[in-house]
Short mmCIF file of C-alpha atoms and ligand atoms in Angstrom, two decimals:
data_model
loop_
_atom_site.label_atom_id
_atom_site.label_comp_id
_atom_site.label_asym_id
_atom_site.label_seq_id
_atom_site.Cartn_x
_atom_site.Cartn_y
_atom_site.Cartn_z
CA MET A 706 0.00 0.00 0.00
CA ALA A 707 1.32 3.46 -0.92
CA ILE A 708 -0.19 5.65 1.77
CA VAL A 709 1.24 9.16 1.50
CA ASN A 710 3.96 9.19 4.21
CA ARG A 711 3.16 12.65 5.50
CA ILE A 712 -0.52 11.70 5.88
CA ALA A 713 0.43 8.54 7.80
CA GLU A 714 2.39 10.78 10.18
CA PHE A 715 -0.76 12.57 11.31
CA HIS A 716 -3.00 9.50 11.49
CA ALA A 717 -3.38 10.09 15.25
CA ASP A 718 -4.58 13.66 14.65
CA MET A 719 -7.16 12.45 12.13
CA THR A 720 -8.36 9.79 14.55
CA ALA A 721 -8.82 12.46 17.23
CA TRP A 722 -10.79 14.69 14.81
CA ARG A 723 -12.97 11.75 13.81
CA HIS A 724 -13.76 10.88 17.41
CA GLU A 725 -14.52 14.52 18.20
CA ILE A 726 -17.01 14.70 15.32
CA HIS A 727 -18.44 11.28 16.12
CA ALA A 728 -19.12 12.27 19.73
CA HIS A 729 -21.07 15.37 18.62
CA PRO A 730 -23.36 14.26 15.79
CA GLU A 731 -25.69 16.81 14.19
CA THR A 732 -28.48 16.17 11.71
CA ALA A 733 -29.65 17.88 8.51
CA PHE A 734 -28.89 21.61 8.24
CA GLU A 735 -27.99 21.79 11.94
CA GLU A 736 -24.30 20.91 11.55
CA PHE A 737 -23.26 24.12 13.35
CA ARG A 738 -20.59 22.66 15.62
CA THR A 739 -19.28 20.38 12.89
CA ALA A 740 -19.09 23.25 10.38
CA ASP A 741 -17.24 25.37 12.96
CA PHE A 742 -14.83 22.49 13.53
CA VAL A 743 -14.20 22.08 9.80
CA ALA A 744 -13.82 25.81 9.17
CA LYS A 745 -11.38 26.15 12.09
CA ARG A 746 -9.17 23.30 10.81
CA LEU A 747 -9.19 24.61 7.22
CA GLY A 748 -8.27 28.09 8.47
CA ASP A 749 -5.45 26.66 10.57
CA PHE A 750 -4.10 24.89 7.48
CA GLY A 751 -3.99 28.24 5.65
CA ILE A 752 -6.93 27.45 3.38
CA GLU A 753 -9.43 30.13 2.31
CA VAL A 754 -12.79 29.35 3.95
CA HIS A 755 -16.27 30.18 2.57
CA ARG A 756 -19.36 29.53 4.65
CA GLY A 757 -23.11 29.78 4.32
CA LEU A 758 -24.07 27.75 1.25
CA ALA A 759 -27.08 25.64 2.30
CA GLY A 760 -26.70 27.23 5.72
CA THR A 761 -24.04 25.08 7.32
CA GLY A 762 -22.04 24.25 4.16
CA VAL A 763 -18.31 24.96 4.19
CA VAL A 764 -16.06 25.28 1.13
CA GLY A 765 -12.27 25.50 1.40
CA THR A 766 -10.32 26.82 -1.57
CA LEU A 767 -6.64 26.03 -2.09
CA LYS A 768 -4.45 27.10 -4.99
CA GLY A 769 -1.18 25.43 -5.88
CA GLY A 770 1.51 25.70 -8.54
CA ASN A 771 2.11 28.38 -11.11
CA GLY A 772 -1.17 29.73 -12.25
CA SER A 773 -3.08 26.94 -13.97
CA GLN A 774 -6.75 27.88 -14.36
CA ARG A 775 -7.83 24.28 -13.91
CA SER A 776 -9.95 23.43 -10.92
CA ILE A 777 -11.59 20.39 -9.30
CA ALA A 778 -13.78 19.80 -6.25
CA LEU A 779 -13.69 17.06 -3.62
CA ARG A 780 -16.78 16.56 -1.50
CA ALA A 781 -17.51 15.17 1.97
CA ASP A 782 -20.79 15.08 3.90
CA MET A 783 -21.07 16.21 7.56
CA ASP A 784 -24.51 15.15 8.79
CA ALA A 785 -25.53 12.38 11.18
CA LEU A 786 -28.71 10.30 11.52
CA HIS A 787 -31.65 10.14 13.92
CA ILE A 788 -30.45 6.89 15.53
CA HIS A 789 -29.72 6.22 19.18
CA GLU A 790 -26.16 4.89 19.32
CA LYS A 791 -25.66 1.54 21.06
CA ASN A 792 -21.85 1.48 21.09
CA GLY A 793 -19.92 1.51 24.36
CA PHE A 794 -16.63 3.15 23.35
CA GLU A 795 -15.34 6.45 24.61
CA HIS A 796 -16.23 8.51 21.54
CA VAL A 797 -19.89 7.37 21.66
CA SER A 798 -22.50 10.01 20.71
CA GLN A 799 -23.14 12.61 23.37
CA ASN A 800 -26.32 13.73 21.61
CA PRO A 801 -29.09 11.26 22.50
CA GLY A 802 -31.02 10.07 19.46
CA LYS A 803 -28.37 11.27 17.03
CA MET A 804 -25.51 9.24 15.67
CA HIS A 805 -22.85 9.15 12.97
CA ALA A 806 -24.11 5.79 11.75
CA CYS A 807 -23.17 6.35 8.11
CA GLY A 808 -19.53 7.35 8.55
CA HIS A 809 -19.88 10.98 7.51
CA ASP A 810 -17.59 11.76 10.47
CA GLY A 811 -14.94 9.69 8.68
CA HIS A 812 -15.66 11.29 5.29
CA THR A 813 -15.25 14.77 6.79
CA THR A 814 -12.03 13.71 8.51
CA MET A 815 -10.47 12.14 5.39
CA LEU A 816 -11.12 15.29 3.40
CA LEU A 817 -9.67 17.44 6.21
CA GLY A 818 -6.59 15.18 6.23
CA ALA A 819 -6.13 15.63 2.50
CA ALA A 820 -6.64 19.39 2.85
CA ARG A 821 -3.95 19.60 5.52
CA TYR A 822 -1.45 17.64 3.40
CA LEU A 823 -2.20 19.54 0.19
CA ALA A 824 -1.93 22.90 1.97
CA GLU A 825 1.47 21.90 3.36
CA THR A 826 2.90 20.52 0.13
CA ARG A 827 1.01 22.30 -2.69
CA ASN A 828 2.47 19.80 -5.10
CA PHE A 829 -0.18 20.50 -7.71
CA ASP A 830 -0.99 23.20 -10.24
CA GLY A 831 -4.49 24.63 -10.14
CA THR A 832 -7.31 25.05 -7.63
CA VAL A 833 -8.94 22.53 -5.31
CA HIS A 834 -12.28 23.24 -3.65
CA PHE A 835 -12.99 21.14 -0.58
CA ILE A 836 -16.78 20.89 -0.24
CA PHE A 837 -18.22 19.96 3.17
CA GLN A 838 -21.96 19.65 2.69
CA PRO A 839 -24.86 19.42 5.14
CA ALA A 840 -27.88 17.14 5.04
CA GLU A 841 -26.89 14.25 2.82
CA GLU A 842 -29.49 12.05 4.55
CA ASN A 843 -33.02 12.57 3.15
CA GLU A 844 -32.88 16.35 2.78
CA GLY A 845 -30.58 16.81 -0.22
CA GLY A 846 -28.04 19.30 1.11
CA ALA A 847 -26.05 18.82 -2.10
CA ARG A 848 -29.05 19.94 -4.17
CA VAL A 849 -29.43 23.05 -2.04
CA MET A 850 -25.73 23.93 -2.41
CA VAL A 851 -25.93 23.47 -6.19
CA GLU A 852 -29.14 25.55 -6.40
CA GLN A 853 -27.53 28.31 -4.33
CA GLY A 854 -24.72 28.58 -6.85
CA LEU A 855 -22.02 26.21 -5.60
CA PHE A 856 -20.47 25.72 -9.02
CA ASP A 857 -20.99 29.36 -10.09
CA GLN A 858 -19.01 30.55 -7.07
CA PHE A 859 -16.54 27.68 -7.31
CA PRO A 860 -16.32 26.67 -10.97
CA VAL A 861 -14.76 23.24 -11.48
CA GLU A 862 -14.15 20.87 -14.36
CA ALA A 863 -15.11 17.86 -12.22
CA VAL A 864 -16.30 16.87 -8.77
CA TYR A 865 -15.41 13.74 -6.81
CA GLY A 866 -17.12 11.99 -3.90
CA MET A 867 -16.38 9.04 -1.60
CA HIS A 868 -18.40 6.91 0.81
CA ASN A 869 -17.27 4.10 3.11
CA MET A 870 -18.72 0.66 2.49
CA PRO A 871 -18.83 -1.99 5.22
CA GLY A 872 -18.33 -5.50 3.86
CA TYR A 873 -15.48 -4.52 1.56
CA PRO A 874 -12.07 -5.09 3.18
CA VAL A 875 -9.93 -2.32 4.61
CA GLY A 876 -7.50 -1.40 1.83
CA SER A 877 -10.01 -1.87 -0.98
CA MET A 878 -11.97 0.64 -3.04
CA CYS A 879 -14.83 0.26 -5.52
CA VAL A 880 -14.97 2.23 -8.73
CA ARG A 881 -17.70 2.08 -11.36
CA ASN A 882 -18.49 3.94 -14.56
CA GLY A 883 -22.22 4.74 -14.89
CA PRO A 884 -24.79 4.36 -12.10
CA LEU A 885 -23.51 3.32 -8.67
CA MET A 886 -26.39 4.41 -6.43
CA ALA A 887 -30.13 4.40 -7.17
CA ALA A 888 -32.75 7.09 -7.62
CA TYR A 889 -34.81 7.57 -4.48
CA ASP A 890 -38.50 8.60 -4.46
CA VAL A 891 -41.23 8.47 -1.82
CA PHE A 892 -44.98 7.99 -2.10
CA GLU A 893 -48.18 8.11 -0.05
CA ILE A 894 -51.55 6.56 -0.85
CA VAL A 895 -54.66 7.21 1.25
CA VAL A 896 -57.33 4.54 0.71
CA ARG A 897 -60.82 5.67 1.74
CA GLY A 898 -63.62 3.20 2.34
CA ARG A 899 -66.48 3.47 4.80
CA GLY A 900 -65.95 2.34 8.35
CA SER A 901 -68.19 -0.22 10.02
CA HIS A 902 -68.47 -2.65 12.89
CA GLY A 903 -65.72 -5.27 12.63
CA ALA A 904 -68.40 -7.95 12.91
CA MET A 905 -70.55 -6.49 10.12
CA PRO A 906 -68.18 -5.65 7.27
CA HIS A 907 -70.99 -5.81 4.71
CA GLN A 908 -72.33 -2.54 6.15
CA GLY A 909 -69.23 -0.63 5.04
CA ILE A 910 -66.41 -0.63 2.51
CA ASP A 911 -63.25 -2.08 3.99
CA PRO A 912 -60.15 0.03 3.25
CA VAL A 913 -57.93 -2.52 5.06
CA VAL A 914 -58.61 -5.33 2.62
CA THR A 915 -58.33 -2.87 -0.27
CA ALA A 916 -54.98 -1.56 1.02
CA ALA A 917 -53.72 -5.13 1.49
CA GLN A 918 -54.40 -5.87 -2.17
CA ILE A 919 -52.76 -2.63 -3.23
CA ILE A 920 -49.64 -3.51 -1.22
CA THR A 921 -49.40 -6.92 -2.85
CA SER A 922 -50.12 -5.66 -6.35
CA LEU A 923 -47.50 -2.91 -6.17
CA GLN A 924 -44.93 -5.71 -6.38
CA THR A 925 -46.04 -6.34 -9.96
CA ILE A 926 -44.45 -3.00 -10.95
CA SER A 927 -41.01 -4.55 -10.69
CA SER A 928 -41.99 -8.10 -11.68
CA ARG A 929 -44.49 -7.41 -14.51
CA ASN A 930 -44.18 -3.78 -15.70
CA THR A 931 -40.41 -3.30 -15.74
CA ASN A 932 -37.98 -4.84 -18.18
CA PRO A 933 -36.32 -7.66 -16.20
CA LEU A 934 -32.94 -6.24 -17.16
CA ASP A 935 -33.78 -2.97 -15.40
CA SER A 936 -34.08 -2.70 -11.62
CA VAL A 937 -36.97 -1.27 -9.62
CA VAL A 938 -37.76 -1.60 -5.92
CA VAL A 939 -41.19 -0.58 -4.57
CA SER A 940 -41.33 -0.90 -0.78
CA VAL A 941 -44.36 -0.06 1.33
CA THR A 942 -42.74 0.85 4.63
CA GLN A 943 -45.66 2.30 6.63
CA VAL A 944 -49.29 1.22 7.06
CA HIS A 945 -51.41 3.52 9.19
CA GLY A 946 -55.03 3.12 10.16
CA GLY A 947 -57.50 1.84 12.70
CA ASP A 948 -57.74 2.32 16.46
CA THR A 949 -59.23 -0.78 17.98
CA TRP A 950 -60.04 -4.49 17.60
CA ASN A 951 -63.58 -4.41 16.37
CA VAL A 952 -63.93 -1.33 14.18
CA ILE A 953 -63.10 -1.20 10.49
CA PRO A 954 -61.70 2.31 9.92
CA ASP A 955 -62.64 4.78 7.20
CA GLU A 956 -59.12 5.16 5.89
CA ILE A 957 -55.75 3.48 5.59
CA ALA A 958 -52.63 5.43 4.67
CA LEU A 959 -49.73 3.66 2.94
CA ARG A 960 -46.30 5.18 2.58
CA GLY A 961 -43.13 3.90 1.04
CA THR A 962 -40.11 4.39 -1.15
CA THR A 963 -39.09 3.42 -4.65
CA ARG A 964 -35.65 2.89 -6.16
CA SER A 965 -34.49 2.71 -9.75
CA PHE A 966 -31.42 3.45 -11.86
CA ARG A 967 -32.52 4.90 -15.17
CA PRO A 968 -34.53 8.14 -15.44
CA GLU A 969 -36.70 6.53 -18.17
CA VAL A 970 -37.61 3.77 -15.72
CA GLN A 971 -37.99 6.13 -12.74
CA LYS A 972 -40.61 8.11 -14.71
CA THR A 973 -42.82 5.03 -15.15
CA ILE A 974 -43.16 4.22 -11.43
CA GLU A 975 -45.52 6.99 -10.32
CA PRO A 976 -48.16 6.33 -13.02
CA SER A 977 -47.96 2.59 -12.29
CA ILE A 978 -48.53 3.07 -8.56
CA ARG A 979 -51.44 5.40 -9.28
CA ARG A 980 -53.05 3.03 -11.79
CA ILE A 981 -52.82 0.06 -9.44
CA ALA A 982 -54.08 2.01 -6.41
CA GLU A 983 -57.02 3.58 -8.26
CA GLY A 984 -57.94 0.39 -10.11
CA ILE A 985 -57.98 -1.77 -7.00
CA ALA A 986 -59.81 0.87 -4.97
CA GLN A 987 -62.48 1.09 -7.65
CA ALA A 988 -62.83 -2.69 -7.78
CA HIS A 989 -63.73 -2.65 -4.09
CA GLY A 990 -65.93 0.44 -4.13
CA ALA A 991 -63.28 2.44 -2.28
CA THR A 992 -61.51 5.61 -3.44
CA ILE A 993 -58.00 7.04 -3.36
CA ALA A 994 -58.50 10.08 -1.15
CA GLY A 995 -54.90 11.20 -1.28
CA PHE A 996 -51.95 10.49 -3.54
CA ARG A 997 -48.47 11.95 -3.33
CA TYR A 998 -45.32 10.99 -5.20
CA GLU A 999 -42.09 12.93 -4.67
CA MET A 1000 -38.90 12.46 -6.61
CA ARG A 1001 -36.17 12.92 -4.00
CA TYR A 1002 -32.74 11.96 -5.42
CA PRO A 1003 -31.77 11.13 -8.99
CA PRO A 1004 -29.47 8.15 -9.58
CA THR A 1005 -25.75 8.70 -8.87
CA VAL A 1006 -24.20 8.33 -12.31
CA ASN A 1007 -20.42 8.51 -12.72
CA THR A 1008 -18.85 9.77 -15.94
CA ALA A 1009 -16.33 7.64 -17.83
CA ALA A 1010 -13.24 9.87 -17.96
CA GLU A 1011 -13.45 10.92 -14.30
CA THR A 1012 -14.02 7.30 -13.24
CA GLU A 1013 -10.73 6.38 -14.92
CA ILE A 1014 -9.06 9.22 -13.01
CA ALA A 1015 -10.53 7.89 -9.75
CA ALA A 1016 -9.46 4.32 -10.56
CA LYS A 1017 -5.91 5.44 -11.28
CA ALA A 1018 -5.63 7.37 -8.00
CA ALA A 1019 -7.12 4.46 -6.04
CA GLY A 1020 -4.75 2.00 -7.75
CA THR A 1021 -1.76 4.21 -6.91
CA VAL A 1022 -2.67 4.20 -3.20
CA ILE A 1023 -3.95 0.67 -2.57
CA GLY A 1024 -2.56 -1.26 -5.56
CA GLU A 1025 -4.59 -2.07 -8.65
CA ALA A 1026 -5.44 -5.55 -7.37
CA ASN A 1027 -7.40 -3.97 -4.52
CA VAL A 1028 -9.49 -1.72 -6.75
CA VAL A 1029 -12.84 -3.43 -7.35
CA ARG A 1030 -13.92 -2.44 -10.84
CA ASP A 1031 -17.64 -2.58 -11.62
CA PRO A 1032 -19.00 -3.57 -8.18
CA VAL A 1033 -22.70 -4.44 -8.05
CA PRO A 1034 -24.42 -1.03 -7.64
CA SER A 1035 -26.40 -0.27 -4.49
CA MET A 1036 -30.13 0.44 -4.27
CA GLY A 1037 -29.22 2.97 -1.59
CA ALA A 1038 -29.28 6.61 -2.68
CA GLU A 1039 -26.90 9.53 -2.39
CA ASP A 1040 -27.44 13.24 -2.92
CA PHE A 1041 -24.00 13.56 -4.55
CA ALA A 1042 -26.17 12.68 -7.56
CA PHE A 1043 -27.14 16.38 -7.76
CA MET A 1044 -23.50 17.44 -8.03
CA LEU A 1045 -23.00 14.83 -10.77
CA GLN A 1046 -25.97 16.30 -12.63
CA ALA A 1047 -24.19 19.65 -12.60
CA ARG A 1048 -20.61 18.53 -13.32
CA PRO A 1049 -18.79 15.43 -14.55
CA GLY A 1050 -17.25 13.38 -11.79
CA SER A 1051 -16.99 10.09 -9.98
CA TYR A 1052 -18.15 8.72 -6.66
CA VAL A 1053 -16.30 5.77 -5.15
CA TRP A 1054 -16.65 3.45 -2.16
CA ILE A 1055 -13.83 2.83 0.27
CA GLY A 1056 -13.88 -0.53 2.10
CA ASN A 1057 -14.71 -0.12 5.81
CA GLY A 1058 -13.93 -3.74 6.77
CA PRO A 1059 -16.03 -6.49 8.37
CA THR A 1060 -19.71 -6.09 9.23
CA GLU A 1061 -19.59 -8.20 12.40
CA GLY A 1062 -21.37 -6.88 15.47
CA GLY A 1063 -23.70 -4.72 13.40
CA CYS A 1064 -21.05 -2.59 11.72
CA LEU A 1065 -23.44 -1.77 8.89
CA LEU A 1066 -24.52 1.63 7.58
CA HIS A 1067 -27.47 3.10 9.52
CA ASN A 1068 -27.05 0.51 12.30
CA PRO A 1069 -26.86 1.60 15.99
CA HIS A 1070 -23.68 -0.54 16.36
CA TYR A 1071 -21.88 0.95 13.35
CA ASP A 1072 -18.57 2.79 13.58
CA PHE A 1073 -16.32 4.20 10.90
CA SER A 1074 -12.97 2.38 10.74
CA ASP A 1075 -10.11 4.68 11.80
CA GLU A 1076 -7.73 2.36 9.94
CA ILE A 1077 -8.95 3.72 6.63
CA LEU A 1078 -8.54 7.42 7.41
CA PRO A 1079 -5.03 7.65 5.88
CA ILE A 1080 -6.13 5.52 2.90
CA GLY A 1081 -8.99 7.84 2.04
CA ALA A 1082 -6.95 10.99 2.65
CA SER A 1083 -4.13 9.60 0.47
CA TYR A 1084 -6.66 8.81 -2.26
CA TRP A 1085 -7.86 12.42 -2.25
CA ALA A 1086 -4.33 13.82 -2.22
CA THR A 1087 -3.19 11.50 -5.01
CA LEU A 1088 -6.25 12.33 -7.10
CA VAL A 1089 -5.38 16.04 -6.89
CA GLU A 1090 -1.67 15.57 -7.66
CA GLN A 1091 -2.42 13.29 -10.62
CA THR A 1092 -5.26 15.38 -12.03
CA LEU A 1093 -3.61 18.78 -11.62
CA PRO A 1094 0.06 17.87 -12.16
CA ARG A 1095 2.67 20.48 -11.41
CA ARG A 1096 4.65 21.45 -14.46
CA ALA A 1097 8.40 20.79 -14.26
NI1 LIG B 1326 -23.94 8.13 4.03
#
């Protein structure tokens, strides 16, 4: 492994930063302490700091070399999740109900490590923007930053992202051209019948039985309406309705999420859900009293040239044999997708090691692996030095 020596030297500092951030998790658009922490470190490294995009967003700008106009961006996410941490170690969350269960503490730290090294050495020619974004989980902080002019204020030829992935060994990275993460939408269906005594269902219209058939039939969207070579997930994740044992309620509300990879496929899901819900409701004499479908995140689609750049940097740091090319994409979603809609770029996974003991993303027993901090920071640093080479 070719970890950058200087980065290995401050592994202990990075570990301390990571634990500090982990112990003080903050959720969407409330990353005040974390943003202060990031801005303070960047300032100490001698990097120009810009704050305020999407509220708590921080961008550090560093120039190196002899005047190249070229410029790239590296992005980390800072937000935590609404999960109550069940770990027992010293850096456990001090904010009850909030937890860095997706490793964004590690992502922030790896980018800070790279920023420190690059500010010290400036062995590149051009400009690097270090983007620390809020609200990756659910709320699309990346979209807000882009809408508020991220790439107008900080023009770049490409943008790069990285996420840890439990289950891939420490010292491995995954790189893929094309889609790596899915599109993420949500939906709500309100089925209205007519309530009645639970013993006399014939006196009403049962929205529970109707909703049950809707839930089952929604599975035909992926199995019968979608080309088998495309991927769609439709998951009903909430069923709300009824108050007691012997009363059939008036209404049942269903909520859920859908996932897909291609925009052409994503567009077909909403009309399919609506058709099935309305058709089944009508068959039972019920109605659809409410219907909502929101497109949240587009798919995360890497561009070819930038993916080769990412693969080369990863191979330099961890050895080509440890770069997993074309991993199976994830049905998880990622708001880095919005940055990739605005600029070419590539998003990679860095192996976080074994999943034993619940070390899985969004799990109350998860923790980011401190072992990989210098690997990720070296990847970022190498990517910059290879992409913006200093002229002799
Ligand atoms: Ni995440």
